[in-house]
PDB file of C-alpha atoms in Angstrom:
ATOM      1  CA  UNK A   3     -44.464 -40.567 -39.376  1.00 94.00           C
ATOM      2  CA  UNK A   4     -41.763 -43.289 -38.480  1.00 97.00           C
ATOM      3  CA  UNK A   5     -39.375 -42.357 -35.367  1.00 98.00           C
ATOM      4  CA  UNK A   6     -36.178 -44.284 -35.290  1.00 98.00           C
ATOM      5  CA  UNK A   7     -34.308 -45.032 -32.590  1.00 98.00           C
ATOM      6  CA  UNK A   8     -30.623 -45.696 -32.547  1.00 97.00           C
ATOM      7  CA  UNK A   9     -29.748 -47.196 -29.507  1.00 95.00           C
ATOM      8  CA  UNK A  10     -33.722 -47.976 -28.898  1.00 93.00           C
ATOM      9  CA  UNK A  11     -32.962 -51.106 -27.270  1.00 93.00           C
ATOM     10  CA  UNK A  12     -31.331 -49.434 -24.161  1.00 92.00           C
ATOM     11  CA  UNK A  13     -33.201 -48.300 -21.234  1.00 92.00           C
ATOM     12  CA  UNK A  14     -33.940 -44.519 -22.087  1.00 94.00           C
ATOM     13  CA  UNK A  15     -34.517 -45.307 -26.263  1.00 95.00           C
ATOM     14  CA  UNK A  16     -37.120 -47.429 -25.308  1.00 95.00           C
ATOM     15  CA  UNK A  17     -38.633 -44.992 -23.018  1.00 95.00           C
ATOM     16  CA  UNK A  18     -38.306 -42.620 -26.263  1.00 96.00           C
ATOM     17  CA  UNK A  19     -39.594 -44.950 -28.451  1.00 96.00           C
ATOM     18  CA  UNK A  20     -42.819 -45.211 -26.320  1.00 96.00           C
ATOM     19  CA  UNK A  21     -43.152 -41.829 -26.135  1.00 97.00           C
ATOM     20  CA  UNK A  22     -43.428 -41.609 -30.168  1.00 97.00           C
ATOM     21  CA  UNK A  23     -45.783 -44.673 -30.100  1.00 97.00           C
ATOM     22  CA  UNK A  24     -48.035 -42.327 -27.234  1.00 97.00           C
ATOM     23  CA  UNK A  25     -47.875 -39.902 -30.092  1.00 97.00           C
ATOM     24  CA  UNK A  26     -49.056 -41.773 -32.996  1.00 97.00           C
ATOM     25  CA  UNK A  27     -45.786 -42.549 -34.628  1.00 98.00           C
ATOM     26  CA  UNK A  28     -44.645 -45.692 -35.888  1.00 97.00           C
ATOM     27  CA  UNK A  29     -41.118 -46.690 -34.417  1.00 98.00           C
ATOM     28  CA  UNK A  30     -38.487 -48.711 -35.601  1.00 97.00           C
ATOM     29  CA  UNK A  31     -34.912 -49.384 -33.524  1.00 97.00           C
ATOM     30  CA  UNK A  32     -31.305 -50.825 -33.416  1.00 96.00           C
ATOM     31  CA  UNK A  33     -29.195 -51.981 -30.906  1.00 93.00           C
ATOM     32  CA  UNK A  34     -26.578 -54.576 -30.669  1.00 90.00           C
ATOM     33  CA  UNK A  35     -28.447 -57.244 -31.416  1.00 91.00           C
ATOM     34  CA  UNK A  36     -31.488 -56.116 -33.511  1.00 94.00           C
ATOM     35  CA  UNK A  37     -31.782 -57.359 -37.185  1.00 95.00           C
ATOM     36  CA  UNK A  38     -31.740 -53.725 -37.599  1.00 95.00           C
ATOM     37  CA  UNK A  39     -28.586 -51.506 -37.647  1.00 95.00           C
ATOM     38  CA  UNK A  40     -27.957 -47.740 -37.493  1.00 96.00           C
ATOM     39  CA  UNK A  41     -27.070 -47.320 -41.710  1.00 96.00           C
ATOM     40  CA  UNK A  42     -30.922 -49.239 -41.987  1.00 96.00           C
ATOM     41  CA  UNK A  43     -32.786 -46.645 -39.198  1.00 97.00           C
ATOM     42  CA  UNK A  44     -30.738 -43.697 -41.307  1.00 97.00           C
ATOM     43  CA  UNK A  45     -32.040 -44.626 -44.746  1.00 95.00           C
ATOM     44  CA  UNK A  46     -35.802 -45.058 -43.795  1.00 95.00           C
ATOM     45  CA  UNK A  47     -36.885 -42.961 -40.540  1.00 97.00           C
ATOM     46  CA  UNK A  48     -38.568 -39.803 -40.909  1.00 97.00           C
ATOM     47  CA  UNK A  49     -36.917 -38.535 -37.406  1.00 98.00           C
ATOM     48  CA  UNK A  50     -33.191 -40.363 -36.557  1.00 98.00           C
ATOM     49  CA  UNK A  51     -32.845 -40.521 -32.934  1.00 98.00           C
ATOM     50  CA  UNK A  52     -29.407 -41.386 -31.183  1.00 98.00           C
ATOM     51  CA  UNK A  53     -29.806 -43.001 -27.650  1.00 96.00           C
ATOM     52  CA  UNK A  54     -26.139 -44.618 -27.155  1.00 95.00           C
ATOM     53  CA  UNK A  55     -23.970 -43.809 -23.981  1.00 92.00           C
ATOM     54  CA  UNK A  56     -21.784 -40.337 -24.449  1.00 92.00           C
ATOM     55  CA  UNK A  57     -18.828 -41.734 -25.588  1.00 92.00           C
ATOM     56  CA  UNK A  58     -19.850 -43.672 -28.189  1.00 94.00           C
ATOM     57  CA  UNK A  59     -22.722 -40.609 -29.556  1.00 96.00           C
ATOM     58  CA  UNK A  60     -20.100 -38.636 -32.005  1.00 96.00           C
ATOM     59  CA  UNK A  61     -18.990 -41.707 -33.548  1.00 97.00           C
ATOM     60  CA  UNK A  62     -22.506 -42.837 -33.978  1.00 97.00           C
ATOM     61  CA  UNK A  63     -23.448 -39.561 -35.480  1.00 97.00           C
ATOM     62  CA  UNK A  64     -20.212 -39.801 -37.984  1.00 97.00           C
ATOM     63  CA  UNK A  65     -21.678 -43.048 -38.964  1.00 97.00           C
ATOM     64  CA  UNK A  66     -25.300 -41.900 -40.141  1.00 97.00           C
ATOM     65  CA  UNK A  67     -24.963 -38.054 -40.814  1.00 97.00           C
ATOM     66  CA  UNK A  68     -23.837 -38.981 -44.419  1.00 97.00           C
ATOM     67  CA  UNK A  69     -26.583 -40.728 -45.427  1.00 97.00           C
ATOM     68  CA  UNK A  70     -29.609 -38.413 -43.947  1.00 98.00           C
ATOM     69  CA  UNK A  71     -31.482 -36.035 -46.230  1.00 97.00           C
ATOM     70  CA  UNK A  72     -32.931 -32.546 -45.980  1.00 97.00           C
ATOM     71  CA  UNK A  73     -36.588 -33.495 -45.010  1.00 97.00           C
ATOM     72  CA  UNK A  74     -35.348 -36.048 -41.851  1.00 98.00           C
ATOM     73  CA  UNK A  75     -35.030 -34.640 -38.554  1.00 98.00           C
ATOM     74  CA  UNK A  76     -31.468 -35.880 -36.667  1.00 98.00           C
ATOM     75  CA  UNK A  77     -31.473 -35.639 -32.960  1.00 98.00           C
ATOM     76  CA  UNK A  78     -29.795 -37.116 -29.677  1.00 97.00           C
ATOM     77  CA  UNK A  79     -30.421 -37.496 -25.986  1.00 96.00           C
ATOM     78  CA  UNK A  80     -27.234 -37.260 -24.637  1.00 94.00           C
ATOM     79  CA  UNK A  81     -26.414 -35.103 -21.883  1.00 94.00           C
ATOM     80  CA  UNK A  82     -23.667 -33.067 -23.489  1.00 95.00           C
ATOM     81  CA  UNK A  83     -24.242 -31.101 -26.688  1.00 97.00           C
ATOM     82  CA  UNK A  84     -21.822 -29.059 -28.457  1.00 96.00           C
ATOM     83  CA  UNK A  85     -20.024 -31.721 -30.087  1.00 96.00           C
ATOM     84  CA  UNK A  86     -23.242 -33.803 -31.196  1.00 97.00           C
ATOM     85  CA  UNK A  87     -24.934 -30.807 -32.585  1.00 98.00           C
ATOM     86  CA  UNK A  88     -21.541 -30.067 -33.968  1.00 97.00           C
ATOM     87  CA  UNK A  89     -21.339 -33.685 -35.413  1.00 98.00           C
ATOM     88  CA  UNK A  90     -25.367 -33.343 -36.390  1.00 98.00           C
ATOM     89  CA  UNK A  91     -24.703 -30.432 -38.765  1.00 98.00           C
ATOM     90  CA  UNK A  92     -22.313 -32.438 -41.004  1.00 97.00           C
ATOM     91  CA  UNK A  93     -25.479 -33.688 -41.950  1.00 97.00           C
ATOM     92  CA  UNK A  94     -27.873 -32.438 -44.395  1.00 98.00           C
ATOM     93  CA  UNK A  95     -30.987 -33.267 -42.076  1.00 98.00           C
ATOM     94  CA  UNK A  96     -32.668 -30.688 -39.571  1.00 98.00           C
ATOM     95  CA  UNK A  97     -30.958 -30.951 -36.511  1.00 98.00           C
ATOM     96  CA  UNK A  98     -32.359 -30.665 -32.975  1.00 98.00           C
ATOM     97  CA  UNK A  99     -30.315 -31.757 -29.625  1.00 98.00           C
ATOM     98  CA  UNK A 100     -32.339 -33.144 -26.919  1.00 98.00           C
ATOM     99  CA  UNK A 101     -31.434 -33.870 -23.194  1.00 97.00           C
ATOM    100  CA  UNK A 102     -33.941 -35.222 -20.732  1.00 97.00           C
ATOM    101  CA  UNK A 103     -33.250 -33.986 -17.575  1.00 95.00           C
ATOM    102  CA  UNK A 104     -34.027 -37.470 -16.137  1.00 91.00           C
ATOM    103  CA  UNK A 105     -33.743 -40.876 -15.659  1.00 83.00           C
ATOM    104  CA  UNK A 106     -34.967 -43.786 -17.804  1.00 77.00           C
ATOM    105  CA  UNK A 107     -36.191 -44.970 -14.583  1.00 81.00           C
ATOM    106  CA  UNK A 108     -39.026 -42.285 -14.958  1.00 88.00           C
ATOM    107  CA  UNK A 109     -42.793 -43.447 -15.146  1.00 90.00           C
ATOM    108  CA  UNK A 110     -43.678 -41.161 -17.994  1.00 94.00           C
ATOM    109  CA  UNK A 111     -43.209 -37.483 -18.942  1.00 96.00           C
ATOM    110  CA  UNK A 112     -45.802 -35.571 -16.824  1.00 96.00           C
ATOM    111  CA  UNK A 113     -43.620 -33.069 -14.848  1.00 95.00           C
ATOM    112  CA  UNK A 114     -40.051 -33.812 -16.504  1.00 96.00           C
ATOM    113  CA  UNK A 115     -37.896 -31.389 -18.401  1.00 97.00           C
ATOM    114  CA  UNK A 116     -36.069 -31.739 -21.634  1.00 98.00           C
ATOM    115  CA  UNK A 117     -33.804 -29.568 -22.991  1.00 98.00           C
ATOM    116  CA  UNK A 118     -34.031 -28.370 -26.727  1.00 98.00           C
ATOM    117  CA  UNK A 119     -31.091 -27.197 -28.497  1.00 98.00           C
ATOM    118  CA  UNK A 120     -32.453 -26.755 -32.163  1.00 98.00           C
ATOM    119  CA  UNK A 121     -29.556 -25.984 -34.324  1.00 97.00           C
ATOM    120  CA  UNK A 122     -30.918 -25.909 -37.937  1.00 96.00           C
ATOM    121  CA  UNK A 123     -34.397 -26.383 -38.475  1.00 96.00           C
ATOM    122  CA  UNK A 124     -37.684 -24.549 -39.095  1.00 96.00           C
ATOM    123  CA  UNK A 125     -39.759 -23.772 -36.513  1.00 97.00           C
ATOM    124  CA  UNK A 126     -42.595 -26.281 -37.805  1.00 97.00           C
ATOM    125  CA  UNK A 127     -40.080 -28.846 -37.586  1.00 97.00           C
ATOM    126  CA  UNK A 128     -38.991 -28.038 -34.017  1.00 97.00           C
ATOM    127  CA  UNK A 129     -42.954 -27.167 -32.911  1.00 97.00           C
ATOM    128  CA  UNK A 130     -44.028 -30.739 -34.147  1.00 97.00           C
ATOM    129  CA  UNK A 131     -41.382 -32.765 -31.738  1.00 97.00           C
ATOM    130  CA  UNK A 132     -41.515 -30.493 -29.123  1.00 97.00           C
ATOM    131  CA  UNK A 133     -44.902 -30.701 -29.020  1.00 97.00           C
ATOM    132  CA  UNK A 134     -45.276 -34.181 -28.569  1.00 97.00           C
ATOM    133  CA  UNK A 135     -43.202 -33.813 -25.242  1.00 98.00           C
ATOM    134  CA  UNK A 136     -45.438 -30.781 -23.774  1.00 97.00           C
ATOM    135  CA  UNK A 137     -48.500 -33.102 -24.455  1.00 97.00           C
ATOM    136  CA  UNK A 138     -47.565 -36.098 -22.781  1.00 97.00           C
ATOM    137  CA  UNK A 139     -46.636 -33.761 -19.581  1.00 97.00           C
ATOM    138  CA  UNK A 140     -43.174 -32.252 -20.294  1.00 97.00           C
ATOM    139  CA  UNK A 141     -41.731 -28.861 -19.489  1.00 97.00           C
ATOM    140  CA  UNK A 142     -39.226 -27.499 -22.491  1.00 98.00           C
ATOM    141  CA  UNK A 143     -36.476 -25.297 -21.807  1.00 97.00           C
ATOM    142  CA  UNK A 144     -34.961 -23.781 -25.352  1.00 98.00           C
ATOM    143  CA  UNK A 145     -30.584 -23.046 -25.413  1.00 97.00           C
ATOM    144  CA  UNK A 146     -27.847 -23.134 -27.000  1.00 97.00           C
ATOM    145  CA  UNK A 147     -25.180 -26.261 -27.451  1.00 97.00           C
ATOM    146  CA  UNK A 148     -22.729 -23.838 -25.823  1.00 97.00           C
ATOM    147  CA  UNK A 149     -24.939 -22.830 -23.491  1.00 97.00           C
ATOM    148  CA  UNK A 150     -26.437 -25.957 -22.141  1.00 97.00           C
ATOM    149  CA  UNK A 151     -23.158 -27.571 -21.714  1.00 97.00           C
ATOM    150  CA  UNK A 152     -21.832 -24.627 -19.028  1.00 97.00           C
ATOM    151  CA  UNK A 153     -25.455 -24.671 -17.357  1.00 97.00           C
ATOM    152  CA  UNK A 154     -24.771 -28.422 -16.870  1.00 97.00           C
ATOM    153  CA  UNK A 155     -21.119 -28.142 -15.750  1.00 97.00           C
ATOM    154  CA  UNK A 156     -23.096 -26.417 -12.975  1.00 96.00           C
ATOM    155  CA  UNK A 157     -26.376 -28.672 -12.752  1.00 95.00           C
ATOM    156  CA  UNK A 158     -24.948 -31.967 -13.414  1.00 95.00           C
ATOM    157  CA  UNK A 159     -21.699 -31.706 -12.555  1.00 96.00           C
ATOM    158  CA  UNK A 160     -20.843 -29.457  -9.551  1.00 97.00           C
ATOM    159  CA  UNK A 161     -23.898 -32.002  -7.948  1.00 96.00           C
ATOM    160  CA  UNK A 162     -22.409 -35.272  -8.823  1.00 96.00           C
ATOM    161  CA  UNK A 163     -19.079 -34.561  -7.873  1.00 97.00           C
ATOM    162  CA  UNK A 164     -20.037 -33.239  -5.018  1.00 97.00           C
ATOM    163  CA  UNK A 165     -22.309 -36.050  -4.028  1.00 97.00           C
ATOM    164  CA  UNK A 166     -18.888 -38.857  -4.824  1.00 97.00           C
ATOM    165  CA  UNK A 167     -16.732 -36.406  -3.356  1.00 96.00           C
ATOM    166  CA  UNK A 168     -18.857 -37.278   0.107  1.00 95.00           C
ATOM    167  CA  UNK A 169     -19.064 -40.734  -1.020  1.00 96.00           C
ATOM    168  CA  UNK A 170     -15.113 -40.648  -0.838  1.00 97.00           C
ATOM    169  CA  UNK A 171     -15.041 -38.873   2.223  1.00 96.00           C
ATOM    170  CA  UNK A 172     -17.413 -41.085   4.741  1.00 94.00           C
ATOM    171  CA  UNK A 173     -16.206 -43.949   3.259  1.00 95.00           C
ATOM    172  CA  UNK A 174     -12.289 -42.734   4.140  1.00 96.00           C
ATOM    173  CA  UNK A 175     -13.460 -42.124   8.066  1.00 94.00           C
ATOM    174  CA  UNK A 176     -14.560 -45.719   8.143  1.00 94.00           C
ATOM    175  CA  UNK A 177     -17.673 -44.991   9.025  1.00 92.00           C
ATOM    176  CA  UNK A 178     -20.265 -47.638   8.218  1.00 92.00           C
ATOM    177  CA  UNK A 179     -23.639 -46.944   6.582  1.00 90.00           C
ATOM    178  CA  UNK A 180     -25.837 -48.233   8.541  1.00 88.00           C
ATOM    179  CA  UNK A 181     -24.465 -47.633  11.960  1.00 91.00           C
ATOM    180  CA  UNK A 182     -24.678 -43.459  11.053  1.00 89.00           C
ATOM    181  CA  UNK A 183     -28.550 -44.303   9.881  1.00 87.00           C
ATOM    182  CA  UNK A 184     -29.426 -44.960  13.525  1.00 88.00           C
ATOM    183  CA  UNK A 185     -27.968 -41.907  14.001  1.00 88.00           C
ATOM    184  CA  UNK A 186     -29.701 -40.361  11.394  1.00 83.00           C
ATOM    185  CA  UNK A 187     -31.833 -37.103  10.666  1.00 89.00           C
ATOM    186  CA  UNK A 188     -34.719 -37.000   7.959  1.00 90.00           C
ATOM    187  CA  UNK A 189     -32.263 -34.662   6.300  1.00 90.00           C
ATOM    188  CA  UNK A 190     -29.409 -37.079   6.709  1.00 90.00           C
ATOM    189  CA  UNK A 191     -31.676 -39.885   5.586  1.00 90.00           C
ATOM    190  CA  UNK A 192     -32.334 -37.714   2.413  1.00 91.00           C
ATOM    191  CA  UNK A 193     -28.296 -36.828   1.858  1.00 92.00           C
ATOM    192  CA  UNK A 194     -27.435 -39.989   2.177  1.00 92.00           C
ATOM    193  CA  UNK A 195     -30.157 -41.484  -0.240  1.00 92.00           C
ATOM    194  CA  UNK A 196     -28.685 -39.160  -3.291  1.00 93.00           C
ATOM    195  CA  UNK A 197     -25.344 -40.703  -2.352  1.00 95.00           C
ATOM    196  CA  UNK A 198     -26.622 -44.375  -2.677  1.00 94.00           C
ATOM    197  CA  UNK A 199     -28.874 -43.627  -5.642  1.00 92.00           C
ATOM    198  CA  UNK A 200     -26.162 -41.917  -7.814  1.00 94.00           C
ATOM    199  CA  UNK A 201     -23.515 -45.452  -6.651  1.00 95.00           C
ATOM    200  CA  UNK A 202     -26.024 -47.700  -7.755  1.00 92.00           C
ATOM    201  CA  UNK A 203     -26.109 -46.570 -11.320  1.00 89.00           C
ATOM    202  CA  UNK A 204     -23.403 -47.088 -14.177  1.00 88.00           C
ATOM    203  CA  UNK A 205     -20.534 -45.556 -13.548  1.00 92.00           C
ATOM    204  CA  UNK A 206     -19.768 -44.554 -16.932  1.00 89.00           C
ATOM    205  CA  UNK A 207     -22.223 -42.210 -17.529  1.00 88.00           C
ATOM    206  CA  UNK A 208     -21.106 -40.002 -14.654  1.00 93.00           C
ATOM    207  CA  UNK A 209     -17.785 -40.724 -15.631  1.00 94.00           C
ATOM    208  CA  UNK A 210     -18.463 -38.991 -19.080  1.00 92.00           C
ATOM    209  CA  UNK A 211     -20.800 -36.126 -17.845  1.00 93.00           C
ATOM    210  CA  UNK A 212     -17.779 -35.321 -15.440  1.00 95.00           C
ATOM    211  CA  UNK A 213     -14.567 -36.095 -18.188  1.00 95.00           C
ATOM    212  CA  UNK A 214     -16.362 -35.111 -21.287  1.00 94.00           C
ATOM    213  CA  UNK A 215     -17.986 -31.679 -20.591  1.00 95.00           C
ATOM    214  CA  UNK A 216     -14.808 -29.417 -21.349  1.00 94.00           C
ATOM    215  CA  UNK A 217     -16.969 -26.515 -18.828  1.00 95.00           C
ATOM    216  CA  UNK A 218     -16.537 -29.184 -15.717  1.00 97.00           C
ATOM    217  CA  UNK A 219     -12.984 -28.097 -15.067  1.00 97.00           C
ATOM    218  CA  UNK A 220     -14.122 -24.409 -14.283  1.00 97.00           C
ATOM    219  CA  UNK A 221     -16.598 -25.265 -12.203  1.00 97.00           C
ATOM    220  CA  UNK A 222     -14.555 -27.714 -10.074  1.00 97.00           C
ATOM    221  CA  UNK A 223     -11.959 -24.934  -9.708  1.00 98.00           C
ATOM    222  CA  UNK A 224     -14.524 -23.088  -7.953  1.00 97.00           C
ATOM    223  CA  UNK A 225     -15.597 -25.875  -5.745  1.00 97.00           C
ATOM    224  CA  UNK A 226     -11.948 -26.390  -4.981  1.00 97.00           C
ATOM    225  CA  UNK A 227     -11.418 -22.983  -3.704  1.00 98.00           C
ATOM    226  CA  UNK A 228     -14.967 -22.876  -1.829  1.00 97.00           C
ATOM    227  CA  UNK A 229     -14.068 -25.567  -0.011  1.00 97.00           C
ATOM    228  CA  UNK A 230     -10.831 -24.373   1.114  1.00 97.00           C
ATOM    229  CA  UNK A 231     -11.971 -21.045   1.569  1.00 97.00           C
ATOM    230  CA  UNK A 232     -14.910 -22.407   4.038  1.00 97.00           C
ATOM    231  CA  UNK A 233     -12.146 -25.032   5.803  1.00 97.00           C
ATOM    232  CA  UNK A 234      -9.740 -21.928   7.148  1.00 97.00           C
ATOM    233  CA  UNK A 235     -13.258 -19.555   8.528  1.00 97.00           C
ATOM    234  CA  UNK A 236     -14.056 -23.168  10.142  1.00 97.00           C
ATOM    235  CA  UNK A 237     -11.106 -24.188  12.003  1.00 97.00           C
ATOM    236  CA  UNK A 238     -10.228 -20.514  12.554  1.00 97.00           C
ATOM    237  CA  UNK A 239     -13.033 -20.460  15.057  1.00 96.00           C
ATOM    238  CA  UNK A 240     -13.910 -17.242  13.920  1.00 96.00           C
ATOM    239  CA  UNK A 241     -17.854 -16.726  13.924  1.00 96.00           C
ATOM    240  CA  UNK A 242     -18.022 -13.420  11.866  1.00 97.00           C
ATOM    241  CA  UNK A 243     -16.308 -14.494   9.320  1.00 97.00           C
ATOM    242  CA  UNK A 244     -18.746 -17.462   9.004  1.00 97.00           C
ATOM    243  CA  UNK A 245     -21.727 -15.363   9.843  1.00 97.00           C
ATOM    244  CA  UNK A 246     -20.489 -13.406   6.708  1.00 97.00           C
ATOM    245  CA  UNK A 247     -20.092 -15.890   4.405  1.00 97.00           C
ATOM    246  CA  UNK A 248     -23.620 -17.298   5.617  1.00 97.00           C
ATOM    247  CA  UNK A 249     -24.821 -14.510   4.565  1.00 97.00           C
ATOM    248  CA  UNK A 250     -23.483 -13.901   1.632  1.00 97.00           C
ATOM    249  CA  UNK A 251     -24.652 -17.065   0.089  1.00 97.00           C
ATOM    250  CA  UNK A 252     -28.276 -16.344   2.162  1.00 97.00           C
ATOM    251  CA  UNK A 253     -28.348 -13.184   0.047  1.00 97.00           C
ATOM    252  CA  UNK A 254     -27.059 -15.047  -3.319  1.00 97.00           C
ATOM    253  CA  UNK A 255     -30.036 -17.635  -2.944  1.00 96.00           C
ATOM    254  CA  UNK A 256     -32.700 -14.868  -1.395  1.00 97.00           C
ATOM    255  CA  UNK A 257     -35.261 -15.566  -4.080  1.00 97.00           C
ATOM    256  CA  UNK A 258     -35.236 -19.476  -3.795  1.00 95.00           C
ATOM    257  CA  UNK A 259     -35.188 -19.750  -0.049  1.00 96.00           C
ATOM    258  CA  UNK A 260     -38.937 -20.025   0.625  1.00 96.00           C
ATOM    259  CA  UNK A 261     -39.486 -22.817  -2.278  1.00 96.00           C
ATOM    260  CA  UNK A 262     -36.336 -24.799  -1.098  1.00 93.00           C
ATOM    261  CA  UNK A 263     -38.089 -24.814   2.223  1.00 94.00           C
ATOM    262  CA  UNK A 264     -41.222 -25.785   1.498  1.00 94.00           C
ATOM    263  CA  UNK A 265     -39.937 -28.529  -0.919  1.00 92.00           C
ATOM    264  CA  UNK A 266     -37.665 -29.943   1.624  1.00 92.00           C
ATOM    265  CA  UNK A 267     -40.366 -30.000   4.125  1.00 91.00           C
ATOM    266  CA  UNK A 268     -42.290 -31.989   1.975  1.00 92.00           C
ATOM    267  CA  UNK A 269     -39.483 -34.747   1.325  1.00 90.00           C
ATOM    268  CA  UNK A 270     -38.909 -34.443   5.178  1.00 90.00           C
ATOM    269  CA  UNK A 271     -42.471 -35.582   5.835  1.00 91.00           C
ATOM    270  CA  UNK A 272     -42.621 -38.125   3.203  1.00 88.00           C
ATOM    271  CA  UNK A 273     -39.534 -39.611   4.429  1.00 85.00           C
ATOM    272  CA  UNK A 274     -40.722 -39.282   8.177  1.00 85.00           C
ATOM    273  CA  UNK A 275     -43.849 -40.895   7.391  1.00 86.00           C
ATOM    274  CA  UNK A 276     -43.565 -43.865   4.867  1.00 80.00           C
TER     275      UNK A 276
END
């Protein structure tokens, strides 16, 4: 079977395109500079793979989708969905959306989730790629286009707008960095390394999972009013009302609170004692 990567040149299609190799598959790619181009991975690869930064996906996909058949297998890895699968099915290829919920700065597979959003396909088709994730180590998690997209409004980005938002915020007090690390708790420490880890990537792609994902908006509306809501019980000085909000949420997260524990405990110690 050949796997080709469009896009394999980048950081997370050549993670990809070891992962087929780990498999058995023969890969070929393209990139921007590869004798190779998109139109050549289309007309010969068993399994079409796009790997380019959100923006430029659909486009991508409008490019190829014309020339794939009915026994190639079109998917992406990009971390919205609805439009790519939408832009996949103009094709006349099995289709199958893909997002790895990680980083191409990951080792391998072993404990690492993708997402699966199979959108025409039979379930041979979609048992022999998923498969060769859940052998090298990775959990699957099946959904919709639809779906996916409002579960990562939520996942992706309530978190990384929350974690610029206090980017934005320390960095309007004045505060410096490393003065409020001497200060610092093992929680802190742990805070603030999300913060720096999420600034020292590209910009772009949490510009697009934030601007692109038409379920964002919602979510931020929510944020919005949370935050306002929680502002007035704090500087009202009122403790029942915060007792009852604590609660609330306390109640709202009841059957996560003893794993969150435990799992913070362990980063605590592994921070504490590095």
């Amino acid at each position: 079977m050949l796997a080709g990567i469009i896009g394999g040149t980048g950081q997370m299609g050549r993670f990809f395109a070891e992962v087929f190799r780990a498999a058995g598959w023969d890969v070929i790619v393209s990139g921007r500079t590869t004798p190779l181009t998109g139109r050549d991975i289309a007309g010969e690869a068993d399994l079409v793979m796009v790997s380019v930064p959100i923006r430029a996906t659909v486009a991508v996909i409008r490019e190829v989708a014309p020339l794939l058949s009915e026994e190639q297998i079109f998917c992406d890895l990009t971390s919205l969905k609805a439009e790519p699968v939408g832009a996949m099915l103009a094709s006349r290829a099995e289709v199958i959306g893909l997002h790895p919920m990680f980083g191409p700065g990951a080792v391998s597979l072993r404990g690492q989730t993708i997402v699966a959003t199979p959108a025409r396909c039979r379930p041979a088709t979609l048992e022999g790629l998923l498969s060769i994730f859940r052998d090298q180590g990775a959990a699957i998690t099946l959904s919709t286009p639809e779906d996916h997209d409002r579960m990562m409004a939520v996942i992706q980005g309530l978190t990384h707008f929350g974690t610029l938002a206090k980017a934005e915020t320390i960095r309007r007090t004045g505060a410096d960095i490393g003065e409020t690390l001497a200060f610092t708790s093992p929680v802190y420490r742990i805070e603030m390394g999300f913060v720096g880890r999420l600034l020292a990537q590209d910009a772009g792609l949490y510009g697009d999972i934030l601007q692109m994902n038409p379920a964002v908006p919602e979510v931020l509306a929510a944020f919005e009013d949370a935050v306002r809501t929680l502002r007035e019980i704090v500087e009202s000085g009122d403790d029942e009302e915060f007792r009852t909000l604590f609660a609330e949420n306390a109640g709202h997260y009841a059957s996560y609170l003893h794993t969150a524990t435990e799992e913070t405990d362990d980063l605590i110690n592994h921070v504490v004692n590095r």
